[in-house]
Amino acid sequence: HVQLVESGGGSVQEGQSLKLSCAISGYATSHYCIAWFRLSSGKEREEVAHIYARNGRSDVADSVKGRFTVSQDDAKYTVYLEMNSLKPEDTAMYYCAAGRGYCYYYVNYPRRYNYWGQGTQVTVS
């Protein structure tokens, strides 16, 4: 049974940084994609980054490019979202999601992800 647990959220000032973690358990293969999404009041769910576990190939959304970085620690089965130069518009609940296979299968189809974490709140003021 695959489980995802996010952590690292909090309240920060504009311009500061946060590093979110998504701890993954239950996958018996590295052939899966992990994505970070965010959801805030009045806005649609937005994918901000994804990473393919087998080779670490990743991408981030244009809206956060240059500020956010996604990475993984193979030994700890953890995916990170490092967020720098945070802005008030980055305020949201951040979720990680996982699905078996290549990331291209999931781009623009978030409902295809099989597993979701409980989310971690990020507030920027």
Short mmCIF file of the C-alpha atoms (twelve columns), coordinates in Angstrom:
data_MODEL
# 
_entry.id   MODEL 
# 
loop_
_atom_site.group_PDB 
_atom_site.id 
_atom_site.type_symbol 
_atom_site.label_atom_id 
_atom_site.label_alt_id 
_atom_site.label_comp_id 
_atom_site.label_asym_id 
_atom_site.label_seq_id 
_atom_site.Cartn_x 
_atom_site.Cartn_y 
_atom_site.Cartn_z 
_atom_site.pdbx_PDB_model_num 
ATOM 1   C CA . HIS A 1   0.000   0.000  0.000   1 
ATOM 2   C CA . VAL A 2   1.560   3.296  -1.149  1 
ATOM 3   C CA . GLN A 3   1.564   6.168  1.297   1 
ATOM 4   C CA . LEU A 4   2.706   9.755  0.890   1 
ATOM 5   C CA . VAL A 5   3.359   12.058 3.807   1 
ATOM 6   C CA . GLU A 6   4.144   15.736 3.258   1 
ATOM 7   C CA . SER A 7   5.909   17.966 5.731   1 
ATOM 8   C CA . GLY A 8   7.797   21.219 5.881   1 
ATOM 9   C CA . GLY A 9   5.039   23.749 5.391   1 
ATOM 10  C CA . GLY A 10  4.683   26.848 7.517   1 
ATOM 11  C CA . SER A 11  4.258   30.603 7.612   1 
ATOM 12  C CA . VAL A 12  7.040   32.770 6.205   1 
ATOM 13  C CA . GLN A 13  7.667   36.304 5.057   1 
ATOM 14  C CA . GLU A 14  7.807   37.267 1.415   1 
ATOM 15  C CA . GLY A 15  11.231  36.513 -0.027  1 
ATOM 16  C CA . GLN A 16  11.995  33.688 2.358   1 
ATOM 17  C CA . SER A 17  12.370  30.001 1.585   1 
ATOM 18  C CA . LEU A 18  10.798  26.703 2.539   1 
ATOM 19  C CA . LYS A 19  11.632  23.108 1.696   1 
ATOM 20  C CA . LEU A 20  8.766   20.662 1.549   1 
ATOM 21  C CA . SER A 21  9.247   16.914 1.870   1 
ATOM 22  C CA . CYS A 22  7.154   14.052 0.563   1 
ATOM 23  C CA . ALA A 23  8.049   10.748 2.216   1 
ATOM 24  C CA . ILE A 24  7.042   7.771  0.087   1 
ATOM 25  C CA . SER A 25  6.460   4.228  1.230   1 
ATOM 26  C CA . GLY A 26  5.023   1.118  -0.367  1 
ATOM 27  C CA . TYR A 27  6.436   1.331  -3.888  1 
ATOM 28  C CA . ALA A 28  8.327   -1.781 -4.963  1 
ATOM 29  C CA . THR A 29  9.703   -0.152 -8.118  1 
ATOM 30  C CA . SER A 30  11.305  3.128  -9.129  1 
ATOM 31  C CA . HIS A 31  9.112   3.348  -12.230 1 
ATOM 32  C CA . TYR A 32  6.805   6.038  -10.960 1 
ATOM 33  C CA . CYS A 33  6.189   9.748  -11.108 1 
ATOM 34  C CA . ILE A 34  5.851   12.091 -8.155  1 
ATOM 35  C CA . ALA A 35  4.284   15.496 -8.540  1 
ATOM 36  C CA . TRP A 36  3.707   18.512 -6.344  1 
ATOM 37  C CA . PHE A 37  0.393   20.319 -6.613  1 
ATOM 38  C CA . ARG A 38  -0.986  23.334 -4.848  1 
ATOM 39  C CA . LEU A 39  -4.501  24.449 -4.160  1 
ATOM 40  C CA . SER A 40  -5.577  27.798 -2.821  1 
ATOM 41  C CA . SER A 41  -8.912  29.438 -2.291  1 
ATOM 42  C CA . GLY A 42  -10.492 30.642 -5.497  1 
ATOM 43  C CA . LYS A 43  -7.917  29.036 -7.754  1 
ATOM 44  C CA . GLU A 44  -7.735  25.797 -9.653  1 
ATOM 45  C CA . ARG A 45  -5.382  23.043 -8.572  1 
ATOM 46  C CA . GLU A 46  -2.001  23.674 -10.128 1 
ATOM 47  C CA . GLU A 47  0.846   21.262 -10.710 1 
ATOM 48  C CA . VAL A 48  4.049   23.010 -9.751  1 
ATOM 49  C CA . ALA A 49  6.606   20.255 -10.342 1 
ATOM 50  C CA . HIS A 50  7.123   16.599 -11.099 1 
ATOM 51  C CA . ILE A 51  9.963   14.120 -11.018 1 
ATOM 52  C CA . TYR A 52  10.435  10.650 -12.439 1 
ATOM 53  C CA . ALA A 53  11.874  8.488  -9.682  1 
ATOM 54  C CA . ARG A 54  13.976  6.146  -11.819 1 
ATOM 55  C CA . ASN A 55  16.284  8.760  -13.290 1 
ATOM 56  C CA . GLY A 56  15.388  11.991 -11.493 1 
ATOM 57  C CA . ARG A 57  14.240  13.751 -14.639 1 
ATOM 58  C CA . SER A 58  12.076  16.630 -13.510 1 
ATOM 59  C CA . ASP A 59  10.249  19.743 -14.544 1 
ATOM 60  C CA . VAL A 60  8.659   22.726 -12.843 1 
ATOM 61  C CA . ALA A 61  5.778   24.931 -13.909 1 
ATOM 62  C CA . ASP A 62  6.520   28.202 -15.659 1 
ATOM 63  C CA . SER A 63  4.840   30.068 -12.812 1 
ATOM 64  C CA . VAL A 64  7.538   28.953 -10.382 1 
ATOM 65  C CA . LYS A 65  10.491  28.378 -12.695 1 
ATOM 66  C CA . GLY A 66  13.660  29.875 -11.330 1 
ATOM 67  C CA . ARG A 67  12.296  29.838 -7.766  1 
ATOM 68  C CA . PHE A 68  11.193  26.246 -7.122  1 
ATOM 69  C CA . THR A 69  13.280  23.109 -7.495  1 
ATOM 70  C CA . VAL A 70  12.168  19.483 -7.209  1 
ATOM 71  C CA . SER A 71  14.607  16.766 -6.191  1 
ATOM 72  C CA . GLN A 72  14.716  13.347 -4.582  1 
ATOM 73  C CA . ASP A 73  16.728  11.394 -2.088  1 
ATOM 74  C CA . ASP A 74  16.770  7.804  -3.285  1 
ATOM 75  C CA . ALA A 75  18.044  6.430  -0.015  1 
ATOM 76  C CA . LYS A 76  15.264  8.055  1.978   1 
ATOM 77  C CA . TYR A 77  12.527  7.582  -0.649  1 
ATOM 78  C CA . THR A 78  11.729  11.245 -0.257  1 
ATOM 79  C CA . VAL A 79  10.936  13.928 -2.812  1 
ATOM 80  C CA . TYR A 80  11.600  17.558 -2.001  1 
ATOM 81  C CA . LEU A 81  10.195  20.837 -3.224  1 
ATOM 82  C CA . GLU A 82  12.573  23.665 -2.465  1 
ATOM 83  C CA . MET A 83  10.830  27.010 -2.701  1 
ATOM 84  C CA . ASN A 84  12.844  30.216 -2.775  1 
ATOM 85  C CA . SER A 85  11.873  33.876 -3.078  1 
ATOM 86  C CA . LEU A 86  8.397   33.063 -1.904  1 
ATOM 87  C CA . LYS A 87  5.558   35.400 -2.774  1 
ATOM 88  C CA . PRO A 88  2.121   35.861 -1.219  1 
ATOM 89  C CA . GLU A 89  0.592   34.235 -4.307  1 
ATOM 90  C CA . ASP A 90  2.455   31.030 -3.407  1 
ATOM 91  C CA . THR A 91  0.180   30.680 -0.394  1 
ATOM 92  C CA . ALA A 92  -1.647  27.370 -0.775  1 
ATOM 93  C CA . MET A 93  -2.032  23.844 0.456   1 
ATOM 94  C CA . TYR A 94  0.695   21.796 -1.174  1 
ATOM 95  C CA . TYR A 95  0.155   18.126 -1.991  1 
ATOM 96  C CA . CYS A 96  2.349   15.432 -3.418  1 
ATOM 97  C CA . ALA A 97  0.903   12.753 -5.652  1 
ATOM 98  C CA . ALA A 98  2.287   9.506  -7.044  1 
ATOM 99  C CA . GLY A 99  1.502   7.279  -9.954  1 
ATOM 100 C CA . ARG A 100 3.165   4.328  -11.609 1 
ATOM 101 C CA . GLY A 101 4.870   4.993  -14.905 1 
ATOM 102 C CA . TYR A 102 6.322   7.955  -16.763 1 
ATOM 103 C CA . CYS A 103 5.405   11.515 -15.887 1 
ATOM 104 C CA . TYR A 104 4.210   12.393 -19.384 1 
ATOM 105 C CA . TYR A 105 1.188   10.139 -18.752 1 
ATOM 106 C CA . TYR A 106 0.069   12.425 -15.942 1 
ATOM 107 C CA . VAL A 107 0.794   15.883 -17.310 1 
ATOM 108 C CA . ASN A 108 -2.547  17.725 -17.570 1 
ATOM 109 C CA . TYR A 109 -4.334  14.688 -16.104 1 
ATOM 110 C CA . PRO A 110 -3.888  14.952 -12.327 1 
ATOM 111 C CA . ARG A 111 -6.752  12.562 -11.696 1 
ATOM 112 C CA . ARG A 112 -4.593  9.802  -13.090 1 
ATOM 113 C CA . TYR A 113 -2.385  9.916  -10.018 1 
ATOM 114 C CA . ASN A 114 -3.320  7.000  -7.819  1 
ATOM 115 C CA . TYR A 115 -2.008  8.244  -4.508  1 
ATOM 116 C CA . TRP A 116 -2.115  11.591 -2.715  1 
ATOM 117 C CA . GLY A 117 -0.737  12.905 0.523   1 
ATOM 118 C CA . GLN A 118 -2.703  14.839 3.099   1 
ATOM 119 C CA . GLY A 119 -1.118  18.174 2.213   1 
ATOM 120 C CA . THR A 120 0.968   20.767 4.006   1 
ATOM 121 C CA . GLN A 121 0.022   24.429 4.278   1 
ATOM 122 C CA . VAL A 122 2.317   27.180 3.048   1 
ATOM 123 C CA . THR A 123 1.458   30.765 3.954   1 
ATOM 124 C CA . VAL A 124 3.485   33.710 2.685   1 
ATOM 125 C CA . SER A 125 2.803   37.208 3.992   1 
# 
